[in-house]
PDB file of C-alpha atoms in Angstrom:
ATOM      1  CA  HIS A  52      97.120 -24.579 -36.869  1.00  0.00           C
ATOM      2  CA  MET A  53      94.319 -27.470 -35.216  1.00  0.00           C
ATOM      3  CA  PRO A  54      94.231 -30.514 -37.327  1.00  0.00           C
ATOM      4  CA  THR A  55      90.791 -30.301 -38.808  1.00  0.00           C
ATOM      5  CA  PRO A  56      88.209 -33.736 -37.985  1.00  0.00           C
ATOM      6  CA  SER A  57      87.956 -36.200 -40.196  1.00  0.00           C
ATOM      7  CA  VAL A  58      84.777 -37.180 -41.014  1.00  0.00           C
ATOM      8  CA  ALA A  59      83.174 -40.081 -42.916  1.00  0.00           C
ATOM      9  CA  PRO A  60      81.080 -38.962 -46.221  1.00  0.00           C
ATOM     10  CA  SER A  61      78.196 -41.114 -45.323  1.00  0.00           C
ATOM     11  CA  THR A  62      78.053 -39.162 -42.315  1.00  0.00           C
ATOM     12  CA  VAL A  63      78.104 -36.007 -43.889  1.00  0.00           C
ATOM     13  CA  SER A  64      75.449 -36.882 -46.315  1.00  0.00           C
ATOM     14  CA  SER A  65      72.913 -38.140 -43.978  1.00  0.00           C
ATOM     15  CA  MET A  66      73.612 -34.955 -41.901  1.00  0.00           C
ATOM     16  CA  THR A  67      73.083 -32.473 -44.785  1.00  0.00           C
ATOM     17  CA  ALA A  68      69.674 -34.513 -45.724  1.00  0.00           C
ATOM     18  CA  SER A  69      68.720 -33.809 -42.164  1.00  0.00           C
ATOM     19  CA  THR A  70      69.183 -30.501 -42.448  1.00  0.00           C
ATOM     20  CA  VAL A  71      67.532 -29.222 -45.290  1.00  0.00           C
ATOM     21  CA  MET A  72      65.020 -27.177 -44.781  1.00  0.00           C
ATOM     22  CA  PRO A  73      61.034 -27.874 -45.680  1.00  0.00           C
ATOM     23  CA  SER A  74      60.899 -25.402 -48.715  1.00  0.00           C
ATOM     24  CA  GLN A  75      63.942 -27.131 -50.103  1.00  0.00           C
ATOM     25  CA  GLN A  76      62.483 -30.697 -49.735  1.00  0.00           C
ATOM     26  CA  LYS A  77      60.772 -32.349 -53.109  1.00  0.00           C
ATOM     27  CA  GLN A  78      57.490 -30.710 -54.102  1.00  0.00           C
ATOM     28  CA  PRO A  79      55.231 -32.566 -56.787  1.00  0.00           C
ATOM     29  CA  MET A  80      55.536 -30.698 -60.061  1.00  0.00           C
ATOM     30  CA  PRO A  81      52.682 -28.455 -61.097  1.00  0.00           C
ATOM     31  CA  GLY A  82      49.461 -29.845 -62.392  1.00  0.00           C
ATOM     32  CA  MET A  83      50.314 -33.357 -61.011  1.00  0.00           C
ATOM     33  CA  PRO A  84      47.877 -35.025 -58.623  1.00  0.00           C
ATOM     34  CA  GLN A  85      48.880 -35.370 -55.144  1.00  0.00           C
ATOM     35  CA  GLN A  86      48.941 -39.218 -53.456  1.00  0.00           C
ATOM     36  CA  HIS A  87      47.202 -38.861 -50.330  1.00  0.00           C
ATOM     37  CA  HIS A  88      48.605 -42.018 -48.146  1.00  0.00           C
ATOM     38  CA  PRO A  89      45.763 -43.527 -45.870  1.00  0.00           C
ATOM     39  CA  PRO A  90      46.043 -43.717 -42.024  1.00  0.00           C
ATOM     40  CA  ALA A  91      47.525 -46.923 -41.102  1.00  0.00           C
ATOM     41  CA  VAL A  92      44.575 -48.850 -39.452  1.00  0.00           C
ATOM     42  CA  ALA A  93      45.518 -51.840 -37.077  1.00  0.00           C
ATOM     43  CA  PRO A  94      43.646 -54.988 -38.520  1.00  0.00           C
ATOM     44  CA  LYS A  95      40.685 -56.282 -36.773  1.00  0.00           C
ATOM     45  CA  LEU A  96      40.120 -59.697 -35.312  1.00  0.00           C
ATOM     46  CA  SER A  97      37.598 -61.467 -36.948  1.00  0.00           C
ATOM     47  CA  LYS A  98      34.132 -61.799 -35.557  1.00  0.00           C
ATOM     48  CA  TYR A  99      33.602 -65.247 -36.131  1.00  0.00           C
ATOM     49  CA  ALA A 100      36.611 -66.395 -34.347  1.00  0.00           C
ATOM     50  CA  GLU A 101      35.209 -68.668 -31.423  1.00  0.00           C
ATOM     51  CA  SER A 102      36.401 -68.472 -28.287  1.00  0.00           C
ATOM     52  CA  PRO A 103      37.717 -71.314 -26.048  1.00  0.00           C
ATOM     53  CA  ALA A 104      35.157 -71.627 -23.971  1.00  0.00           C
ATOM     54  CA  ALA A 105      32.884 -71.498 -27.165  1.00  0.00           C
ATOM     55  CA  GLN A 106      34.363 -73.909 -28.827  1.00  0.00           C
ATOM     56  CA  ALA A 107      34.332 -76.107 -25.953  1.00  0.00           C
ATOM     57  CA  GLN A 108      30.672 -75.843 -25.226  1.00  0.00           C
ATOM     58  CA  GLN A 109      30.145 -76.974 -28.899  1.00  0.00           C
ATOM     59  CA  ASN A 110      32.194 -80.262 -28.475  1.00  0.00           C
ATOM     60  CA  ARG A 111      30.398 -80.703 -25.078  1.00  0.00           C
ATOM     61  CA  VAL A 112      27.010 -80.679 -27.288  1.00  0.00           C
ATOM     62  CA  LEU A 113      28.104 -82.282 -29.856  1.00  0.00           C
ATOM     63  CA  THR A 114      29.172 -85.229 -28.009  1.00  0.00           C
ATOM     64  CA  GLU A 115      26.325 -85.449 -26.017  1.00  0.00           C
ATOM     65  CA  CYS A 116      23.986 -85.578 -28.777  1.00  0.00           C
ATOM     66  CA  THR A 117      26.020 -88.105 -30.619  1.00  0.00           C
ATOM     67  CA  ARG A 118      25.508 -90.479 -27.364  1.00  0.00           C
ATOM     68  CA  LYS A 119      21.816 -89.808 -27.278  1.00  0.00           C
ATOM     69  CA  VAL A 120      21.670 -91.327 -31.257  1.00  0.00           C
ATOM     70  CA  GLN A 121      24.443 -93.823 -30.671  1.00  0.00           C
ATOM     71  CA  GLU A 122      22.170 -95.378 -27.890  1.00  0.00           C
ATOM     72  CA  ASN A 123      18.952 -94.967 -29.326  1.00  0.00           C
ATOM     73  CA  ALA A 124      19.887 -96.596 -32.362  1.00  0.00           C
ATOM     74  CA  TYR A 125      22.003 -99.710 -30.130  1.00  0.00           C
ATOM     75  CA  TYR A 126      18.315-100.602 -28.916  1.00  0.00           C
ATOM     76  CA  MET A 127      16.156 -99.813 -32.491  1.00  0.00           C
ATOM     77  CA  LYS A 128      18.496-102.402 -33.715  1.00  0.00           C
ATOM     78  CA  GLN A 129      18.028-104.637 -30.782  1.00  0.00           C
ATOM     79  CA  ALA A 130      14.093-104.288 -31.347  1.00  0.00           C
ATOM     80  CA  MET A 131      14.265-105.104 -34.983  1.00  0.00           C
ATOM     81  CA  GLU A 132      15.995-108.031 -34.014  1.00  0.00           C
ATOM     82  CA  ASN A 133      12.835-109.290 -31.715  1.00  0.00           C
ATOM     83  CA  ASP A 134      10.644-107.916 -34.118  1.00  0.00           C
ATOM     84  CA  ASP A 135       9.254-105.124 -31.723  1.00  0.00           C
ATOM     85  CA  ILE A 136       7.491-102.836 -34.171  1.00  0.00           C
ATOM     86  CA  PRO A 137       6.560-100.057 -31.444  1.00  0.00           C
ATOM     87  CA  ASN A 138      10.018 -99.937 -29.822  1.00  0.00           C
ATOM     88  CA  VAL A 139      11.214 -99.757 -33.351  1.00  0.00           C
ATOM     89  CA  LEU A 140       9.349 -96.708 -34.116  1.00  0.00           C
ATOM     90  CA  HIS A 141       9.952 -95.392 -30.721  1.00  0.00           C
ATOM     91  CA  ARG A 142      13.810 -95.676 -30.871  1.00  0.00           C
ATOM     92  CA  ALA A 143      14.035 -94.235 -34.218  1.00  0.00           C
ATOM     93  CA  SER A 144      12.012 -91.452 -33.424  1.00  0.00           C
ATOM     94  CA  GLN A 145      14.169 -90.622 -30.282  1.00  0.00           C
ATOM     95  CA  MET A 146      17.204 -91.212 -32.199  1.00  0.00           C
ATOM     96  CA  LEU A 147      16.161 -88.715 -35.180  1.00  0.00           C
ATOM     97  CA  GLY A 148      15.060 -86.290 -32.601  1.00  0.00           C
ATOM     98  CA  GLU A 149      18.262 -85.362 -31.769  1.00  0.00           C
ATOM     99  CA  LEU A 150      18.452 -83.577 -35.117  1.00  0.00           C
ATOM    100  CA  GLY A 151      15.958 -80.932 -33.826  1.00  0.00           C
ATOM    101  CA  ASP A 152      16.668 -80.616 -29.850  1.00  0.00           C
ATOM    102  CA  GLY A 153      17.105 -77.708 -28.401  1.00  0.00           C
ATOM    103  CA  VAL A 154      19.945 -78.311 -27.495  1.00  0.00           C
ATOM    104  CA  SER A 155      21.050 -79.102 -30.957  1.00  0.00           C
ATOM    105  CA  SER A 156      19.865 -76.391 -32.099  1.00  0.00           C
ATOM    106  CA  SER A 157      23.220 -74.302 -30.619  1.00  0.00           C
ATOM    107  CA  LEU A 158      25.427 -76.454 -32.819  1.00  0.00           C
ATOM    108  CA  THR A 159      27.172 -74.537 -35.512  1.00  0.00           C
ATOM    109  CA  PRO A 160      26.598 -76.216 -39.217  1.00  0.00           C
ATOM    110  CA  LYS A 161      29.426 -77.622 -39.628  1.00  0.00           C
ATOM    111  CA  ASN A 162      29.156 -79.581 -35.922  1.00  0.00           C
ATOM    112  CA  TYR A 163      25.382 -80.257 -37.168  1.00  0.00           C
ATOM    113  CA  TYR A 164      26.788 -82.077 -40.265  1.00  0.00           C
ATOM    114  CA  GLU A 165      28.097 -84.481 -38.246  1.00  0.00           C
ATOM    115  CA  LEU A 166      25.470 -84.902 -35.951  1.00  0.00           C
ATOM    116  CA  HIS A 167      23.409 -85.894 -39.031  1.00  0.00           C
ATOM    117  CA  MET A 168      25.751 -87.851 -41.001  1.00  0.00           C
ATOM    118  CA  ARG A 169      25.754 -90.497 -37.674  1.00  0.00           C
ATOM    119  CA  ALA A 170      22.045 -90.307 -36.991  1.00  0.00           C
ATOM    120  CA  LEU A 171      21.725 -91.369 -40.854  1.00  0.00           C
ATOM    121  CA  ASP A 172      24.012 -93.996 -40.393  1.00  0.00           C
ATOM    122  CA  ASP A 173      21.087 -96.602 -39.195  1.00  0.00           C
ATOM    123  CA  MET A 174      18.191 -94.971 -41.615  1.00  0.00           C
ATOM    124  CA  PRO A 175      19.322 -97.977 -44.640  1.00  0.00           C
ATOM    125  CA  ASN A 176      18.672-100.927 -41.703  1.00  0.00           C
ATOM    126  CA  LEU A 177      15.254 -99.312 -40.742  1.00  0.00           C
ATOM    127  CA  GLU A 178      14.302 -99.039 -44.665  1.00  0.00           C
ATOM    128  CA  GLU A 179      15.267-102.397 -45.332  1.00  0.00           C
ATOM    129  CA  TYR A 180      13.644-103.855 -41.728  1.00  0.00           C
ATOM    130  CA  PHE A 181      10.186-102.008 -43.280  1.00  0.00           C
ATOM    131  CA  TYR A 182      10.872-103.073 -46.400  1.00  0.00           C
ATOM    132  CA  SER A 183      10.648-106.739 -44.697  1.00  0.00           C
ATOM    133  CA  LEU A 184       7.457-106.011 -43.035  1.00  0.00           C
ATOM    134  CA  VAL A 185       5.775-105.128 -46.122  1.00  0.00           C
ATOM    135  CA  VAL A 186       6.871-107.647 -48.435  1.00  0.00           C
ATOM    136  CA  ALA A 187       5.578-110.964 -48.225  1.00  0.00           C
ATOM    137  CA  ALA A 188       8.240-113.761 -47.327  1.00  0.00           C
ATOM    138  CA  SER A 189       6.589-116.407 -49.821  1.00  0.00           C
ATOM    139  CA  ALA A 190       3.204-117.180 -51.267  1.00  0.00           C
ATOM    140  CA  ASP A 191       1.448-118.905 -48.414  1.00  0.00           C
ATOM    141  CA  GLN A 192       2.274-115.767 -45.935  1.00  0.00           C
ATOM    142  CA  PRO A 193       0.768-112.324 -46.210  1.00  0.00           C
ATOM    143  CA  PRO A 194       2.677-109.392 -45.395  1.00  0.00           C
ATOM    144  CA  LYS A 195       3.340-108.069 -41.584  1.00  0.00           C
ATOM    145  CA  PHE A 196       2.259-104.996 -42.596  1.00  0.00           C
ATOM    146  CA  PRO A 197       0.688-103.217 -45.230  1.00  0.00           C
ATOM    147  CA  ALA A 198       2.935-100.530 -46.891  1.00  0.00           C
ATOM    148  CA  LYS A 199       0.158 -97.434 -47.085  1.00  0.00           C
ATOM    149  CA  GLN A 200      -0.249 -98.686 -43.621  1.00  0.00           C
ATOM    150  CA  LEU A 201       2.798 -98.305 -42.567  1.00  0.00           C
ATOM    151  CA  TYR A 202       3.391 -95.124 -44.243  1.00  0.00           C
ATOM    152  CA  ASP A 203       0.481 -93.642 -42.468  1.00  0.00           C
ATOM    153  CA  ASN A 204       1.583 -95.318 -38.756  1.00  0.00           C
ATOM    154  CA  VAL A 205       4.616 -93.370 -38.552  1.00  0.00           C
ATOM    155  CA  GLN A 206       3.350 -90.041 -38.936  1.00  0.00           C
ATOM    156  CA  TYR A 207       1.798 -90.218 -35.754  1.00  0.00           C
ATOM    157  CA  CYS A 208       5.288 -89.479 -34.422  1.00  0.00           C
ATOM    158  CA  PRO A 209       4.585 -86.343 -32.084  1.00  0.00           C
ATOM    159  CA  LYS A 210       7.609 -84.171 -33.456  1.00  0.00           C
ATOM    160  CA  VAL A 211       7.923 -82.869 -36.805  1.00  0.00           C
ATOM    161  CA  LEU A 212      11.159 -83.391 -38.173  1.00  0.00           C
ATOM    162  CA  PRO A 213      11.526 -87.188 -36.646  1.00  0.00           C
ATOM    163  CA  ARG A 214       8.190 -87.684 -37.882  1.00  0.00           C
ATOM    164  CA  LEU A 215       9.358 -86.367 -41.388  1.00  0.00           C
ATOM    165  CA  TYR A 216      12.395 -88.264 -41.561  1.00  0.00           C
ATOM    166  CA  LEU A 217      10.816 -91.226 -41.146  1.00  0.00           C
ATOM    167  CA  GLN A 218       8.097 -90.711 -42.830  1.00  0.00           C
ATOM    168  CA  ILE A 219      10.265 -90.055 -46.110  1.00  0.00           C
ATOM    169  CA  CYS A 220      11.900 -93.424 -45.203  1.00  0.00           C
ATOM    170  CA  ALA A 221       8.678 -95.228 -45.178  1.00  0.00           C
ATOM    171  CA  GLY A 222       7.828 -93.395 -48.708  1.00  0.00           C
ATOM    172  CA  SER A 223      10.747 -94.959 -49.984  1.00  0.00           C
ATOM    173  CA  VAL A 224       9.869 -98.406 -49.043  1.00  0.00           C
ATOM    174  CA  LEU A 225       5.806 -97.463 -49.961  1.00  0.00           C
ATOM    175  CA  ILE A 226       7.446 -96.800 -53.496  1.00  0.00           C
ATOM    176  CA  ARG A 227       9.555-100.131 -53.534  1.00  0.00           C
ATOM    177  CA  SER A 228       6.569-102.034 -52.579  1.00  0.00           C
ATOM    178  CA  GLY A 229       4.938-100.567 -55.720  1.00  0.00           C
ATOM    179  CA  ALA A 230       1.203-100.081 -54.025  1.00  0.00           C
ATOM    180  CA  VAL A 231       1.015 -96.739 -54.878  1.00  0.00           C
ATOM    181  CA  THR A 232       2.502 -94.483 -57.645  1.00  0.00           C
ATOM    182  CA  ALA A 233       6.349 -92.864 -56.939  1.00  0.00           C
ATOM    183  CA  GLN A 234       4.448 -89.347 -58.312  1.00  0.00           C
ATOM    184  CA  TRP A 235       1.649 -89.615 -55.636  1.00  0.00           C
ATOM    185  CA  VAL A 236       4.599 -90.417 -52.778  1.00  0.00           C
ATOM    186  CA  LEU A 237       6.865 -87.641 -53.752  1.00  0.00           C
ATOM    187  CA  GLN A 238       3.997 -85.124 -54.407  1.00  0.00           C
ATOM    188  CA  ASP A 239       2.943 -85.690 -50.970  1.00  0.00           C
ATOM    189  CA  LEU A 240       6.806 -85.550 -49.280  1.00  0.00           C
ATOM    190  CA  ILE A 241       7.563 -82.198 -51.178  1.00  0.00           C
ATOM    191  CA  GLU A 242       4.651 -80.531 -49.455  1.00  0.00           C
ATOM    192  CA  TYR A 243       5.163 -82.679 -45.988  1.00  0.00           C
ATOM    193  CA  VAL A 244       8.966 -81.006 -45.890  1.00  0.00           C
ATOM    194  CA  LYS A 245       8.042 -77.579 -46.281  1.00  0.00           C
ATOM    195  CA  SER A 246       6.530 -77.392 -42.474  1.00  0.00           C
ATOM    196  CA  VAL A 247      10.780 -76.969 -41.430  1.00  0.00           C
ATOM    197  CA  GLN A 248      11.670 -73.878 -42.213  1.00  0.00           C
ATOM    198  CA  ASN A 249      15.046 -73.821 -40.042  1.00  0.00           C
ATOM    199  CA  PRO A 250      17.315 -73.451 -42.520  1.00  0.00           C
ATOM    200  CA  ILE A 251      20.168 -75.723 -41.249  1.00  0.00           C
ATOM    201  CA  ARG A 252      17.667 -78.086 -40.262  1.00  0.00           C
ATOM    202  CA  GLY A 253      15.495 -77.954 -44.124  1.00  0.00           C
ATOM    203  CA  LEU A 254      18.509 -77.985 -45.844  1.00  0.00           C
ATOM    204  CA  PHE A 255      19.836 -80.826 -44.189  1.00  0.00           C
ATOM    205  CA  LEU A 256      16.415 -82.977 -44.620  1.00  0.00           C
ATOM    206  CA  ARG A 257      15.870 -81.827 -48.259  1.00  0.00           C
ATOM    207  CA  HIS A 258      18.934 -83.182 -49.130  1.00  0.00           C
ATOM    208  CA  TYR A 259      18.149 -86.769 -47.423  1.00  0.00           C
ATOM    209  CA  LEU A 260      15.173 -86.638 -49.344  1.00  0.00           C
ATOM    210  CA  LEU A 261      17.133 -86.760 -52.493  1.00  0.00           C
ATOM    211  CA  GLN A 262      19.333 -89.245 -51.409  1.00  0.00           C
ATOM    212  CA  VAL A 263      16.631 -91.429 -50.750  1.00  0.00           C
ATOM    213  CA  THR A 264      14.544 -91.200 -53.647  1.00  0.00           C
ATOM    214  CA  ARG A 265      17.314 -90.308 -56.262  1.00  0.00           C
ATOM    215  CA  ASP A 266      16.587 -93.798 -57.722  1.00  0.00           C
ATOM    216  CA  LYS A 267      13.122 -94.061 -57.179  1.00  0.00           C
ATOM    217  CA  LEU A 268      12.190 -91.453 -59.844  1.00  0.00           C
ATOM    218  CA  PRO A 269       9.454 -91.793 -62.017  1.00  0.00           C
ATOM    219  CA  ASP A 270      10.721 -92.687 -65.913  1.00  0.00           C
ATOM    220  CA  LYS A 271       9.386 -93.165 -69.221  1.00  0.00           C
ATOM    221  CA  GLU A 272       5.532 -90.922 -69.788  1.00  0.00           C
ATOM    222  CA  LEU A 273       6.214 -89.833 -66.095  1.00  0.00           C
ATOM    223  CA  VAL A 274       9.390 -88.641 -66.209  1.00  0.00           C
ATOM    224  CA  LYS A 275       8.532 -84.872 -66.535  1.00  0.00           C
ATOM    225  CA  ASP A 276       6.936 -85.301 -62.857  1.00  0.00           C
ATOM    226  CA  GLY A 277      10.636 -86.352 -61.741  1.00  0.00           C
ATOM    227  CA  TYR A 278      12.248 -83.188 -63.379  1.00  0.00           C
ATOM    228  CA  GLU A 279       9.660 -81.195 -61.483  1.00  0.00           C
ATOM    229  CA  PHE A 280      10.072 -82.932 -58.061  1.00  0.00           C
ATOM    230  CA  VAL A 281      13.730 -82.224 -58.060  1.00  0.00           C
ATOM    231  CA  LEU A 282      14.202 -78.615 -59.287  1.00  0.00           C
ATOM    232  CA  ALA A 283      10.921 -77.872 -56.857  1.00  0.00           C
ATOM    233  CA  ASN A 284      13.365 -79.607 -54.244  1.00  0.00           C
ATOM    234  CA  PHE A 285      15.819 -77.324 -55.728  1.00  0.00           C
ATOM    235  CA  VAL A 286      14.456 -74.169 -55.415  1.00  0.00           C
ATOM    236  CA  GLU A 287      13.899 -74.747 -51.368  1.00  0.00           C
ATOM    237  CA  MET A 288      16.869 -75.552 -50.584  1.00  0.00           C
ATOM    238  CA  ASN A 289      18.269 -72.535 -52.578  1.00  0.00           C
ATOM    239  CA  LYS A 290      16.305 -70.279 -51.095  1.00  0.00           C
ATOM    240  CA  LEU A 291      17.226 -71.564 -47.757  1.00  0.00           C
ATOM    241  CA  TRP A 292      20.818 -71.820 -48.778  1.00  0.00           C
ATOM    242  CA  VAL A 293      20.617 -68.222 -48.572  1.00  0.00           C
ATOM    243  CA  ARG A 294      18.581 -67.405 -45.548  1.00  0.00           C
ATOM    244  CA  LEU A 295      21.525 -69.385 -44.161  1.00  0.00           C
ATOM    245  CA  GLN A 296      23.701 -66.944 -45.177  1.00  0.00           C
ATOM    246  CA  HIS A 297      22.114 -64.655 -43.312  1.00  0.00           C
ATOM    247  CA  LEU A 298      21.480 -65.882 -39.589  1.00  0.00           C
ATOM    248  CA  PRO A 299      21.006 -63.349 -37.013  1.00  0.00           C
ATOM    249  CA  GLY A 300      23.989 -62.539 -35.040  1.00  0.00           C
ATOM    250  CA  GLU A 301      27.637 -61.760 -36.105  1.00  0.00           C
ATOM    251  CA  GLY A 302      26.894 -63.446 -38.859  1.00  0.00           C
ATOM    252  CA  LYS A 303      27.759 -60.060 -41.195  1.00  0.00           C
ATOM    253  CA  SER A 304      31.373 -60.830 -42.220  1.00  0.00           C
ATOM    254  CA  LYS A 305      32.472 -62.347 -45.163  1.00  0.00           C
ATOM    255  CA  GLU A 306      34.540 -65.164 -42.858  1.00  0.00           C
ATOM    256  CA  GLN A 307      31.364 -66.468 -41.024  1.00  0.00           C
ATOM    257  CA  ARG A 308      29.248 -66.554 -44.465  1.00  0.00           C
ATOM    258  CA  LYS A 309      32.117 -68.694 -45.745  1.00  0.00           C
ATOM    259  CA  LYS A 310      32.465 -70.789 -42.720  1.00  0.00           C
ATOM    260  CA  ARG A 311      28.846 -71.373 -42.995  1.00  0.00           C
TER     261      ARG A 311
END
């Protein structure tokens, strides 16, 4: 007799499992719901994922706009030192104009925020300069500029967005001077800022409005007017925020709305 070859038990069990007929395989119990497994789907790439070329373009635009803001801010400071009011207003409008320029409109909200913060770095200095113009240096010396006239003159800026930033800055000075009531200035400003309906620009403009006027709201018997001003601005900011979430383009994905 020929010797019988020895086979490992693991090999035998694997061979037995592979030779089980389909009818002998484990079947679901009668009356039990069958589990359906969906086919595996390859993960999709996020629509908001920016290509290296798009990121490089964003960086170029941000760098160029920031350079122009810094350049105009430098010349604006020189004009303030020389007490050259027309040149101060011109350079300030050029500096703020970068926030509404056609090139900066292609920036993402994150990059626009960086440009916005850089442009507003010099606005406190501009407000203090405006305030020095409308306040008398001494009892014998009248102010160089009436506060109400300064508030009217900044509105001659031809571009809408820089005009509103300058108007808010001059409006803050007008309230501080006491020439008119804070209620009148706030009501005037809240009506003017409605002209900016771009969601990104409008949100940052209204943020600057709240930042400048937060310590100048009416109090005592006019505290209700201060509440109404803050609530009205808050409602409009919410509307702009909703519109920002539904900008056209590849913004329908949840990832892009979250990043915005």
